[in-house]
Coordinates of C-alpha atoms and ligand atoms in Angstrom, one line a residue:
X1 CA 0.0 0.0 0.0
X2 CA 1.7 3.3 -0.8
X3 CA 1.4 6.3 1.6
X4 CA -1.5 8.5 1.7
X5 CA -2.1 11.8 2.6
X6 CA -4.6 13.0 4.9
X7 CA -5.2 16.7 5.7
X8 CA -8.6 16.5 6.9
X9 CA -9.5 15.3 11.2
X10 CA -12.4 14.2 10.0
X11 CA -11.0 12.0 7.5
X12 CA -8.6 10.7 9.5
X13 CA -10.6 9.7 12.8
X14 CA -12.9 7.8 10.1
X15 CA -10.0 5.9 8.5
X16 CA -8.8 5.2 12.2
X17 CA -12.4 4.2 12.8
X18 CA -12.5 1.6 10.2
X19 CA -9.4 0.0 10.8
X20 CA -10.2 -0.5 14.3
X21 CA -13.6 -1.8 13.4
X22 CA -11.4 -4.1 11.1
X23 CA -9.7 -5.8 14.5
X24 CA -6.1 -3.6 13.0
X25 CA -3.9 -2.5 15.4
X26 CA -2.6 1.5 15.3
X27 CA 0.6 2.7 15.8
X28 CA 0.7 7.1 15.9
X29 CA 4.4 9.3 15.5
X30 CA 4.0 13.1 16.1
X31 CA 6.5 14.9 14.3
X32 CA 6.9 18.3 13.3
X33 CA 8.2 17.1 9.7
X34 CA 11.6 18.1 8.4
X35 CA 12.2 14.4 9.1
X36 CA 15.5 12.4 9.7
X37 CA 17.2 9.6 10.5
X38 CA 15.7 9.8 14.2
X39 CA 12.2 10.1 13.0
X40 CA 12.7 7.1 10.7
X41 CA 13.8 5.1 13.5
X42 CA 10.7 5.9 15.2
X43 CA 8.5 4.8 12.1
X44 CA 10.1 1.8 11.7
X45 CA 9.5 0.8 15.0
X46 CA 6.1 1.3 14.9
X47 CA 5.8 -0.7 11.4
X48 CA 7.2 -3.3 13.5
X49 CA 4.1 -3.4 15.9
X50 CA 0.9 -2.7 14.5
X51 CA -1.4 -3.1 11.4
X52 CA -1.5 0.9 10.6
X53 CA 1.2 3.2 10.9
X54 CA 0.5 7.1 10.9
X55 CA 2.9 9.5 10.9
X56 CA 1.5 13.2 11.5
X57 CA 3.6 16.3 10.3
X58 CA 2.2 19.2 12.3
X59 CA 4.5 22.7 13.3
X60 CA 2.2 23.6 16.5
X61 CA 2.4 27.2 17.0
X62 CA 1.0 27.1 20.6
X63 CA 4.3 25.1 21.3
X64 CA 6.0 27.8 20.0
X65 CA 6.7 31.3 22.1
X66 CA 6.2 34.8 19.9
X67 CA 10.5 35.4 19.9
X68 CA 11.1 31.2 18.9
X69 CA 11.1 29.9 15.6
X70 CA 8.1 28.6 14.4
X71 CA 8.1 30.7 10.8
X72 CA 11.6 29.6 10.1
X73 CA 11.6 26.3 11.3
X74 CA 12.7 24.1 8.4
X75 CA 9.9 22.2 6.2
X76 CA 10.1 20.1 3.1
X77 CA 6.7 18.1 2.8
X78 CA 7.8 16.3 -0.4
X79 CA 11.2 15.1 1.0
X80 CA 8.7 14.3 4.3
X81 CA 6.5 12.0 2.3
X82 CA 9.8 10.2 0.6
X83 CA 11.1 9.4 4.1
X84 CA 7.8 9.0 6.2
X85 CA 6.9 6.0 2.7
X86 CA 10.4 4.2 3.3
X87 CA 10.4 3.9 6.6
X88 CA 7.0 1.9 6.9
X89 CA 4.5 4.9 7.0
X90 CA 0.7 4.0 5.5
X91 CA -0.7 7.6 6.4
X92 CA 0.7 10.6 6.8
X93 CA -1.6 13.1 8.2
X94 CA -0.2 16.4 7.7
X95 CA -3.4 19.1 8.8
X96 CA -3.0 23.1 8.0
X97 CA -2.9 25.2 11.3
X98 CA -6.7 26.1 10.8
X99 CA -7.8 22.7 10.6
X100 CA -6.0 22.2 14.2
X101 CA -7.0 25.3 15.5
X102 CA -10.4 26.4 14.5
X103 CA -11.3 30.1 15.3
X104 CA -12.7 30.2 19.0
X105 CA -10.7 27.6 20.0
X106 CA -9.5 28.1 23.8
X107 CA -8.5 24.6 25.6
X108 CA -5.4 23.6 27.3
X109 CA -4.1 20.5 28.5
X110 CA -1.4 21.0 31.1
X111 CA 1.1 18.3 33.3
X112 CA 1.6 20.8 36.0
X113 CA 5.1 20.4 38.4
X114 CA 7.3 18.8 35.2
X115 CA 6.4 21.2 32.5
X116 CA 7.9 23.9 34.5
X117 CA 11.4 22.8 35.3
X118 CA 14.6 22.4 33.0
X119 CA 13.2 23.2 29.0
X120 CA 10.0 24.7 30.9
X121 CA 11.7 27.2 32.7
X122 CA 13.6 28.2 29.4
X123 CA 10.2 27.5 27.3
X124 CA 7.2 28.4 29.8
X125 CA 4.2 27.5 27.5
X126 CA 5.9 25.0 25.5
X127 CA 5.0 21.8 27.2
X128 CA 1.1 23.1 27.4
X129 CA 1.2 23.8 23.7
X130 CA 3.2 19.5 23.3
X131 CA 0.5 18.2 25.7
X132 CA -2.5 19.8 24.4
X133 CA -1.3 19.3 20.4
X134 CA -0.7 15.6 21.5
X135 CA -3.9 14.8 22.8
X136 CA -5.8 16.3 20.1
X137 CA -3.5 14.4 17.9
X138 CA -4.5 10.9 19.9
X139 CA -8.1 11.9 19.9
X140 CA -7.6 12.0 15.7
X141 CA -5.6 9.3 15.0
X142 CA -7.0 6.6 18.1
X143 CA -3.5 4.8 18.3
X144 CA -3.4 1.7 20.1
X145 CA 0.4 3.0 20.4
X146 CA 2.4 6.2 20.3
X147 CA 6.5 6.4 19.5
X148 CA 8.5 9.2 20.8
X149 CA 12.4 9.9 21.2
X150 CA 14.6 9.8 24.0
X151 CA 16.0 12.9 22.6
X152 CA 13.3 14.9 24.2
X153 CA 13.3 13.4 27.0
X154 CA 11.5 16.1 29.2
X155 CA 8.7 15.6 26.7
X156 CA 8.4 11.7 26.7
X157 CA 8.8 11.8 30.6
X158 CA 5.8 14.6 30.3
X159 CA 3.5 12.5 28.0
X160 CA 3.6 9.4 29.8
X161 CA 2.5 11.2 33.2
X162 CA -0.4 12.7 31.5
X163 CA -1.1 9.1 29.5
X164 CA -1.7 8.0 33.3
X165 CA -3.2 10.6 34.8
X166 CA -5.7 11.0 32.1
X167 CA -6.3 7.3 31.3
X168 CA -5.7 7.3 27.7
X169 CA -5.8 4.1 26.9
X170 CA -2.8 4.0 24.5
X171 CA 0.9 2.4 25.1
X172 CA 3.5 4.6 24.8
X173 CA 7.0 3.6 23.3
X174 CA 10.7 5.2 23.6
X175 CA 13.2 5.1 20.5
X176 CA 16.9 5.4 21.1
X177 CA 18.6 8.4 20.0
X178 CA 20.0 8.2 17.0
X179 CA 23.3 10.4 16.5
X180 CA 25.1 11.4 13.5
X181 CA 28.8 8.9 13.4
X182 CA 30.5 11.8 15.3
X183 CA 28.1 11.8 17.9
X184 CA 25.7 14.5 17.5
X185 CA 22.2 14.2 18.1
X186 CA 20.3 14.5 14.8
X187 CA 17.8 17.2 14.7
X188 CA 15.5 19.1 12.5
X189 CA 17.4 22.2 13.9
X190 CA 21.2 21.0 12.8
X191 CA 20.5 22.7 9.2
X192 CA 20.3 26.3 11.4
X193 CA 23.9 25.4 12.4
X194 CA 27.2 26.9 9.9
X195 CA 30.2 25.1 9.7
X196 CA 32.0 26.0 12.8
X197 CA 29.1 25.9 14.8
X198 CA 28.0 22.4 13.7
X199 CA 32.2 20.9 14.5
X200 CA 31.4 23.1 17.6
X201 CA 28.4 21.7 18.7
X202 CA 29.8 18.1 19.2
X203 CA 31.1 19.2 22.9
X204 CA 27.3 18.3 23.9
X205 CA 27.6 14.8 23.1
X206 CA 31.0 14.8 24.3
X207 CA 30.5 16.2 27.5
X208 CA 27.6 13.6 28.2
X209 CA 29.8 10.5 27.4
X210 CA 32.7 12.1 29.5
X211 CA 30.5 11.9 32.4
X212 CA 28.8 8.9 31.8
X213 CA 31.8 7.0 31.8
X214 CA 33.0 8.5 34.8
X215 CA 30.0 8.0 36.8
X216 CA 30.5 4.1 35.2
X217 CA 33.5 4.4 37.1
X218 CA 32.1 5.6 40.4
X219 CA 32.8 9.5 40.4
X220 CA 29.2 10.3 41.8
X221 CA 30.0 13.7 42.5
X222 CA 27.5 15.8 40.9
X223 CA 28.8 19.5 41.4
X224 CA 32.3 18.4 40.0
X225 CA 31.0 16.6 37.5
X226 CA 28.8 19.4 36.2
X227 CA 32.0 21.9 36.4
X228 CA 34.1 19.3 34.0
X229 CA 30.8 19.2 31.7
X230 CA 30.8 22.8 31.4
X231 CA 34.7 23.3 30.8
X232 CA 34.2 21.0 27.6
X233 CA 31.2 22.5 26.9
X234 CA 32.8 26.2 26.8
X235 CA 35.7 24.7 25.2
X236 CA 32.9 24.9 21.9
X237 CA 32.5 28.2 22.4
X238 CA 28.7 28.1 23.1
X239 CA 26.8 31.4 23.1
X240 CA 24.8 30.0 26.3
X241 CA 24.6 27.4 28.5
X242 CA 20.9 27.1 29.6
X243 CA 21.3 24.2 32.2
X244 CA 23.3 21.0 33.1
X245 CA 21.2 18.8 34.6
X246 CA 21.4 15.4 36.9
X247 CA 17.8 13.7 37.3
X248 CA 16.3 10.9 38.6
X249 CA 14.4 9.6 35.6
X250 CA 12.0 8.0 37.7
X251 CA 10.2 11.2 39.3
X252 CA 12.1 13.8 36.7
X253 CA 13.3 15.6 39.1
X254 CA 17.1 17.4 39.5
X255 CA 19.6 15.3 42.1
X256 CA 22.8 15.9 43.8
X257 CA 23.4 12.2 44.3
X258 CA 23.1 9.7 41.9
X259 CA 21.6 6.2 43.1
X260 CA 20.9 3.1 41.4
X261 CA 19.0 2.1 39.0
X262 CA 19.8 5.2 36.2
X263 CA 20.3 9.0 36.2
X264 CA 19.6 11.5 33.1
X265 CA 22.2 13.9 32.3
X266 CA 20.1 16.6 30.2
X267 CA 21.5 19.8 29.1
X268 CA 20.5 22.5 26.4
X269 CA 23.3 24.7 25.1
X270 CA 23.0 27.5 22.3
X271 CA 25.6 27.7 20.0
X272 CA 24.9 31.6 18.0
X273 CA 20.9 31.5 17.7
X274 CA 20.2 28.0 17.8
X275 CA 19.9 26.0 21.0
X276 CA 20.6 22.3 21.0
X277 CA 19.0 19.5 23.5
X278 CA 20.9 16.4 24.3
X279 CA 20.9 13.8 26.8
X280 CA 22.2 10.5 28.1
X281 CA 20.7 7.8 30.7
X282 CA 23.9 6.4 32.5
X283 CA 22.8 2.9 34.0
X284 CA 24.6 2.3 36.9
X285 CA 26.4 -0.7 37.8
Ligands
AMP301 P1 10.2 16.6 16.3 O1 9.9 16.5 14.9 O2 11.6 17.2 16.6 O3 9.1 17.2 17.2 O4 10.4 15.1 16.8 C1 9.4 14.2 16.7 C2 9.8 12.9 17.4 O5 11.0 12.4 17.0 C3 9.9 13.2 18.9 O6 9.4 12.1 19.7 C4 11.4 13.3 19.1 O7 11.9 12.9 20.4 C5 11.9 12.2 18.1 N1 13.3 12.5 17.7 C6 13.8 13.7 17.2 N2 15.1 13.6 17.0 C7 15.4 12.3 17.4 C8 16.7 11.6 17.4 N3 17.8 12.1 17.0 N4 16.6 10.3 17.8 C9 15.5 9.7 18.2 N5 14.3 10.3 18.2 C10 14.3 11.6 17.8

């Protein structure tokens, strides 16, 4: 079956209908489009569980604050379409901002505490804007299960506390993050990188395996740990360092001491205008 394109919610909930009428098992991954190597991961994966796979290319504004980048933020739908088809996609559903956001629309769905810390203190209605364009997105694709990416990790930590505390009765699923051979994190945001900054920007990745190892090695000092992330980090001549951060990945909050089973090291760094995410989950032995 080759890939087909659905702009309309209507249409879409329909199709979703009839599959699941038809005993088929649905598999959703929310993307912004722009795709890579990361989002074809996640497709593939979700070809490898269910009957239907839909892939939804949707920029969300309300995820977006007024000085961010939501004009210039790259899209190609026809290199979209060429991806999203080879990596196992059967519908793409791509709606127009009107479609989503219908004049006199004014609902919000919010995770409180989480959405606030780390990328929400940087980005304060961000995570209301991911949670509210997500459920909207469940409600119009009625997935059996949703993929995401460790590389937002705030954000997958954020969907599957709302998951449970809403009951949506959908499975959610983590992909790996896939990195470029030199280590950095693929992104739709890379091409906004030059030259320099883009060799620069490898200190992220860097920095996060330089601690990893050590705490593999038992340096559990936080604070000193942080310090030598940083000096690497600066060593790339970053324009900002928005935060280093040490969490337990259970209850996503920020630690000083790192116990058993995992921690997160998460950090966002700008390098000239655009600011990178990365992170690593350091299992403890
Ligand atoms: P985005 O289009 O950036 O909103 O990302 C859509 C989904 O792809 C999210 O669940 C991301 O976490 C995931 N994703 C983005 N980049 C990567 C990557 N390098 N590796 C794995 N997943 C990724």
């Amino acid at each position: 079956m080759s890939i087909q394109i659905v702009k309309s919610i209507r249409e879409m909930q329909d199709l979703a209908d009839r599959y699941r009428q038809a005993d088929k098992t649905i598999a959703v991954v929310p993307t912004m489009g722009y795709l890579h190597r990361g989002h074809a991961r996640l497709i593939e994966l979700a070809r490898s569980r269910t009957d239907l796979v839909v892939t939804t290319i949707f920029v969300n504004p309300t995820q977006f604050a007024p000085n961010e980048d939501f004009k210039s933020y790259p899209r190609d739908f026809e290199r979209d379409q060429r991806i999203a088809e080879h990596a196992g996609t059967d519908i793409l559903f791509a709606p127009e901002v009107d479609e989503m956001y219908p004049d006199g629309f004014e609902s919000k769905v919010e995770v409180e505490r989480v959405s606030t810390i780390l990328e929400g203190a940087f980005r304060p209605i961000h995570f209301r804007g991911v949670t509210t364009v997500v459920t909207k997105l469940f409600h119009i694709t009625k997935p059996h299960l949703a993929i995401f990416g460790q590389k937002d990790a705030q954000q997958a930590f954020i969907i599957r506390r709302m998951v449970k505390d809403l009951n949506f009765d959908i499975d959610i699923l983590l992909a790996p993050i896939v990195r470029e051979e030199d280590g950095l994190a693929l992104s739709s945001r890379n091409v906004y990188l030059g030259e320099t900054e883009r060799k620069n920007a490898l200190v992220l990745s860097r920095s996060l395996q330089y601690a990893a190892n050590k705490i593999q090695k038992g340096n559990h000092d936080v604070p000193e740990l942080r310090r030598e992330m940083e000096e690497i980090i600066t060593g790339g001549n970053p324009s900002q360092i928005d935060y280093i951060a040490f969490i337990n990945p259970e209850l996503f909050q920020e630690t000083d001491t790192i116990t058993p089973p995992e921690v997160l090291i998460a950090l966002a760094v700008r390098f000239g205008t655009t600011r990178l995410i990365d992170n690593i989950i350091v299992t403890l032995p």
